[in-house]
Amino acid sequence: MTDSCRCSDCLSSVLIAVLLAVFPLQAHAQRKAWGLPGYKETVSTFSLAGGTTFARDTYLSESRYNGWAVGLEGDSWKGYNPDKLFSYGRSYTSVLFSSLKNHLKGGNTLEVGISESMAFLWPAVKSDACDLLIGPAAMMDLVVLYNGQNTNNMANGAGHLAAGLCVDNTFRFNIFRYDMALQATLYLPIAGVGFAPDYDMPYYYMYKYGEYGKALHFVTPFNNRALTQQVALVLPCRASRIRVGYTFDYIGNRLGGHTRSIGSGMFTLGCCMKFETKEWK
């Protein structure tokens, strides 16, 4: 897949989230398929994930990798004091295992990725048809790669810890008397600290000679472009709910003297564990 295709997919994903946030559908469901938690209540979903992953690296020469990925995702919404400005909390956790192959030069790369995001959200829109939550967020991404082609650092990592923005939109509708809900969530890091060591220097050299400047970098959207976007459909299933979704995650940076990008597109299937029981009767 070319860089233009990657950028197109990335931009289209962002556009979908923005459109859903700005122009929520006008629907009138008879009862809620997805209700925001009340004070001290929590709504949680745990999902299995499977899909594809890709990477681009410029160590020594440009290399492109493609492969598959499996993992777990966890989402939760918490209700805080309704008299406060940020009356809701949102958290997201993802653990992925990937196997990628360089089809031009041969060789495989194994990847383990961990993502964690937490947000405090203000209810900009709150109605029977739509909930739009916006607020500040803290995001952490860490990717550990094992690449046998790099004899200096066969195992290396990259990631960032940043502050940013979360937009969480849910709108409800009714099809053939079945209540449903569609969710779109966007996490966008703005500024923080990135970890991306120079491949030419093994980690223990950095520690021995104090060359930490090769590993830690201040990151902004100018040198570290990243986003996590989720789109999910909540469906009724007897007395419970299931959540079917798609998560797109992308990091592209120029740190440590090299350009890297890595991303994944994951289909998810999960079960909702706890809701406002009054909406389920």
Coordinates of C-alpha atoms in Angstrom, one line a residue:
M1 CA 0.0 0.0 0.0
T2 CA 1.4 3.4 -0.9
D3 CA 1.8 6.4 1.3
S4 CA -0.9 8.2 -0.6
C5 CA -3.3 5.4 0.2
R6 CA -2.3 5.4 3.8
C7 CA -2.9 9.2 4.0
S8 CA -6.2 8.9 2.2
D9 CA -7.4 6.2 4.6
C10 CA -6.2 8.3 7.6
L11 CA -8.0 11.4 6.3
S12 CA -11.2 9.6 5.5
S13 CA -11.2 8.1 9.0
V14 CA -10.8 11.5 10.6
L15 CA -13.5 13.0 8.3
I16 CA -16.0 10.4 9.3
A17 CA -15.4 11.1 13.0
V18 CA -15.7 14.8 12.5
L19 CA -18.9 14.6 10.5
L20 CA -20.5 12.3 13.1
A21 CA -19.5 14.8 15.8
V22 CA -20.7 17.9 14.0
F23 CA -23.8 16.5 12.2
P24 CA -25.3 13.9 14.5
L25 CA -28.2 12.0 13.0
Q26 CA -31.7 13.0 14.1
A27 CA -33.3 9.8 15.3
H28 CA -36.0 9.0 17.8
A29 CA -35.7 5.6 19.4
Q30 CA -38.4 4.3 21.6
R31 CA -35.8 3.2 24.3
K32 CA -32.1 3.6 24.6
A33 CA -29.7 0.9 23.3
W34 CA -26.8 2.8 24.9
G35 CA -27.2 5.1 27.8
L36 CA -24.6 7.2 29.5
P37 CA -23.8 6.1 33.0
G38 CA -25.2 7.9 36.0
Y39 CA -23.4 9.2 39.0
K40 CA -20.8 6.6 40.1
E41 CA -21.9 4.1 37.4
T42 CA -19.7 2.5 34.8
V43 CA -20.4 1.0 31.4
S44 CA -17.8 -1.4 30.2
T45 CA -17.1 -3.4 27.0
F46 CA -14.5 -6.0 26.4
S47 CA -13.8 -7.0 22.8
L48 CA -11.7 -9.5 20.7
A49 CA -9.9 -7.8 17.8
G50 CA -8.5 -9.1 14.5
G51 CA -7.3 -7.4 11.4
T52 CA -4.2 -6.1 9.5
T53 CA -1.2 -4.0 10.3
F54 CA 1.4 -2.1 8.3
A55 CA 4.7 -0.3 8.9
R56 CA 7.3 1.8 7.1
D57 CA 10.8 2.4 8.2
T58 CA 13.9 4.2 6.8
Y59 CA 16.6 2.4 8.8
L60 CA 19.6 1.8 6.4
S61 CA 17.1 1.9 3.5
E62 CA 13.3 2.3 3.1
S63 CA 11.4 -0.9 4.1
R64 CA 7.7 -1.6 4.1
Y65 CA 6.0 -4.3 6.1
N66 CA 2.5 -5.7 6.0
G67 CA 0.9 -8.4 8.1
W68 CA -1.9 -9.5 10.4
A69 CA -2.8 -8.7 14.0
V70 CA -4.9 -10.1 16.9
G71 CA -5.6 -8.6 20.3
L72 CA -7.9 -7.4 23.0
E73 CA -9.7 -4.1 23.5
G74 CA -11.4 -2.6 26.5
D75 CA -13.6 0.4 26.7
S76 CA -15.4 2.1 29.7
W77 CA -17.5 5.1 30.4
K78 CA -17.8 6.5 34.0
G79 CA -20.3 8.9 35.4
Y80 CA -18.8 11.6 37.7
N81 CA -20.5 14.4 39.6
P82 CA -23.1 15.9 37.2
D83 CA -22.5 19.4 38.8
K84 CA -18.9 19.4 37.5
L85 CA -17.8 20.6 34.1
F86 CA -16.3 17.3 33.1
S87 CA -19.1 14.9 34.3
Y88 CA -18.0 11.8 32.4
G89 CA -14.8 9.8 32.1
R90 CA -13.7 7.6 29.1
S91 CA -10.9 5.1 29.0
Y92 CA -9.6 2.8 26.2
T93 CA -7.1 0.0 26.4
S94 CA -5.7 -2.1 23.5
V95 CA -3.1 -4.9 23.4
L96 CA -2.1 -6.2 19.9
F97 CA 0.2 -8.8 18.7
S98 CA 1.3 -8.6 15.0
S99 CA 3.4 -10.5 12.5
L100 CA 4.7 -8.4 9.6
K101 CA 6.7 -9.3 6.5
N102 CA 9.0 -7.3 4.3
H103 CA 7.9 -8.6 0.9
L104 CA 10.7 -6.8 -1.0
K105 CA 13.7 -7.9 1.0
G106 CA 12.4 -10.8 3.0
G107 CA 12.5 -11.1 6.7
N108 CA 9.8 -10.9 9.3
T109 CA 9.1 -8.5 12.1
L110 CA 7.2 -9.3 15.3
E111 CA 5.3 -6.5 17.0
V112 CA 3.6 -6.1 20.4
G113 CA 1.6 -2.8 20.8
I114 CA 0.0 -1.4 23.9
S115 CA -2.3 1.7 23.8
E116 CA -3.9 3.4 26.8
S117 CA -6.1 6.5 26.7
M118 CA -8.0 8.3 29.4
A119 CA -10.3 11.4 29.0
F120 CA -12.5 13.7 31.0
L121 CA -15.5 14.7 29.0
W122 CA -18.0 17.6 28.9
P123 CA -21.5 16.8 27.5
A124 CA -21.7 19.3 24.6
V125 CA -24.9 17.6 23.4
K126 CA -27.1 15.3 25.5
S127 CA -30.5 14.2 24.2
D128 CA -32.6 11.1 23.5
A129 CA -31.1 10.9 20.0
C130 CA -27.5 11.9 20.5
D131 CA -24.7 12.2 23.1
L132 CA -21.7 14.3 22.1
L133 CA -18.8 14.4 24.6
I134 CA -15.6 16.5 24.2
G135 CA -12.7 16.9 26.5
P136 CA -9.0 16.7 27.3
A137 CA -7.2 13.3 27.2
A138 CA -4.0 11.6 28.1
M139 CA -2.7 9.0 25.7
M140 CA 0.1 6.4 25.8
D141 CA 1.3 4.3 22.9
L142 CA 4.2 1.8 23.0
V143 CA 5.3 -0.5 20.2
V144 CA 8.0 -3.1 20.7
L145 CA 9.5 -4.6 17.5
Y146 CA 11.7 -7.6 17.0
N147 CA 13.6 -7.5 13.7
G148 CA 16.4 -10.0 13.0
Q149 CA 17.7 -7.8 10.1
N150 CA 18.9 -5.2 12.6
T151 CA 22.0 -6.7 14.3
N152 CA 22.5 -3.6 16.5
N153 CA 19.0 -3.5 18.1
M154 CA 17.1 -6.7 17.2
A155 CA 14.5 -5.6 19.7
N156 CA 13.6 -1.9 19.7
G157 CA 10.7 0.2 20.7
A158 CA 8.9 3.4 19.8
G159 CA 6.0 5.3 21.3
H160 CA 4.8 8.4 23.0
L161 CA 3.1 9.8 26.1
A162 CA 1.0 12.9 25.2
A163 CA -1.9 15.1 26.1
G164 CA -4.6 15.7 23.5
L165 CA -8.3 15.7 22.7
C166 CA -11.1 13.2 22.8
V167 CA -14.3 13.4 20.9
D168 CA -16.9 10.8 21.7
N169 CA -20.2 10.7 19.8
T170 CA -23.1 8.3 20.2
F171 CA -26.4 8.5 18.3
R172 CA -29.4 6.2 18.7
F173 CA -31.9 5.0 16.1
N174 CA -34.5 2.3 15.6
I175 CA -34.7 -0.2 12.7
F176 CA -37.7 -2.6 12.5
R177 CA -38.4 -1.9 16.2
Y178 CA -34.9 -2.8 17.2
D179 CA -33.1 -0.1 19.2
M180 CA -29.5 0.4 18.1
A181 CA -26.7 2.9 18.7
L182 CA -23.7 4.0 16.6
Q183 CA -20.6 5.3 18.3
A184 CA -17.6 7.3 16.9
T185 CA -14.7 8.1 19.1
L186 CA -11.5 10.0 18.1
Y187 CA -8.3 10.4 20.2
L188 CA -5.9 12.9 18.9
P189 CA -2.5 13.5 20.7
I190 CA -1.2 17.1 20.6
A191 CA 1.9 17.4 22.6
G192 CA 4.1 15.2 24.8
V193 CA 7.3 13.1 25.0
G194 CA 8.2 10.5 22.3
F195 CA 10.5 7.5 22.6
A196 CA 12.3 6.6 19.4
P197 CA 16.0 5.6 19.8
D198 CA 18.6 5.8 17.1
Y199 CA 19.0 2.3 15.6
D200 CA 22.7 2.8 15.1
M201 CA 23.3 2.9 18.9
P202 CA 22.3 -0.1 21.1
Y203 CA 20.3 0.6 24.2
Y204 CA 23.1 -0.2 26.6
Y205 CA 25.3 2.4 24.9
M206 CA 22.7 5.0 25.6
Y207 CA 22.7 4.0 29.2
K208 CA 26.5 3.7 29.5
Y209 CA 27.3 7.1 27.8
G210 CA 24.2 9.0 28.9
E211 CA 23.0 9.5 25.3
Y212 CA 19.4 9.8 26.4
G213 CA 18.8 12.6 23.9
K214 CA 18.9 10.0 21.2
A215 CA 15.9 8.3 22.7
L216 CA 13.6 11.0 24.2
H217 CA 12.1 13.7 22.0
F218 CA 9.4 16.4 22.5
V219 CA 6.6 15.5 20.1
T220 CA 4.0 17.6 18.4
P221 CA 1.7 17.1 15.3
F222 CA 4.7 18.4 13.3
N223 CA 7.0 15.5 14.1
N224 CA 4.6 12.9 15.5
R225 CA 1.3 12.4 13.7
A226 CA -1.0 10.0 15.6
L227 CA -4.6 9.2 16.1
T228 CA -6.9 6.4 17.3
Q229 CA -10.4 6.2 15.9
Q230 CA -13.2 3.8 16.8
V231 CA -16.5 3.3 15.0
A232 CA -18.9 0.8 16.7
L233 CA -22.5 -0.4 16.4
V234 CA -24.3 -1.5 19.6
L235 CA -26.9 -4.2 18.9
P236 CA -29.5 -5.8 21.2
C237 CA -29.0 -9.4 22.0
R238 CA -31.6 -10.9 24.4
A239 CA -31.1 -9.2 27.8
S240 CA -27.6 -8.0 26.9
R241 CA -25.9 -5.9 24.2
I242 CA -23.1 -6.7 21.8
R243 CA -20.7 -4.2 20.2
V244 CA -19.4 -4.6 16.7
G245 CA -16.7 -2.2 15.6
Y246 CA -13.6 -1.1 13.7
T247 CA -10.6 0.6 15.2
F248 CA -8.0 2.4 13.2
D249 CA -4.7 3.3 14.9
Y250 CA -1.8 5.2 13.3
I251 CA 1.5 6.7 14.4
G252 CA 3.9 8.4 12.0
N253 CA 7.0 10.2 13.2
R254 CA 10.4 11.5 12.4
L255 CA 12.4 11.0 15.6
G256 CA 15.9 9.7 16.3
G257 CA 17.1 10.5 12.8
H258 CA 14.7 8.1 11.1
T259 CA 11.2 8.2 9.7
R260 CA 8.7 5.6 10.9
S261 CA 5.0 4.9 10.5
I262 CA 3.0 2.1 11.9
G263 CA -0.7 1.4 11.9
S264 CA -3.5 -1.2 12.2
G265 CA -7.1 -1.7 11.2
M266 CA -8.9 -4.0 13.6
F267 CA -12.4 -5.4 13.5
T268 CA -13.8 -5.9 17.0
L269 CA -16.5 -8.0 18.6
G270 CA -17.4 -7.4 22.3
C271 CA -19.9 -7.8 25.0
C272 CA -21.3 -5.0 27.1
M273 CA -20.8 -5.9 30.8
K274 CA -22.7 -3.2 32.7
F275 CA -25.3 -0.6 31.9
E276 CA -28.0 1.6 33.5
T277 CA -30.4 -1.2 34.3
K278 CA -33.4 1.0 34.1
E279 CA -32.9 1.3 30.4
W280 CA -33.0 -2.4 29.8
K281 CA -36.4 -3.2 31.2

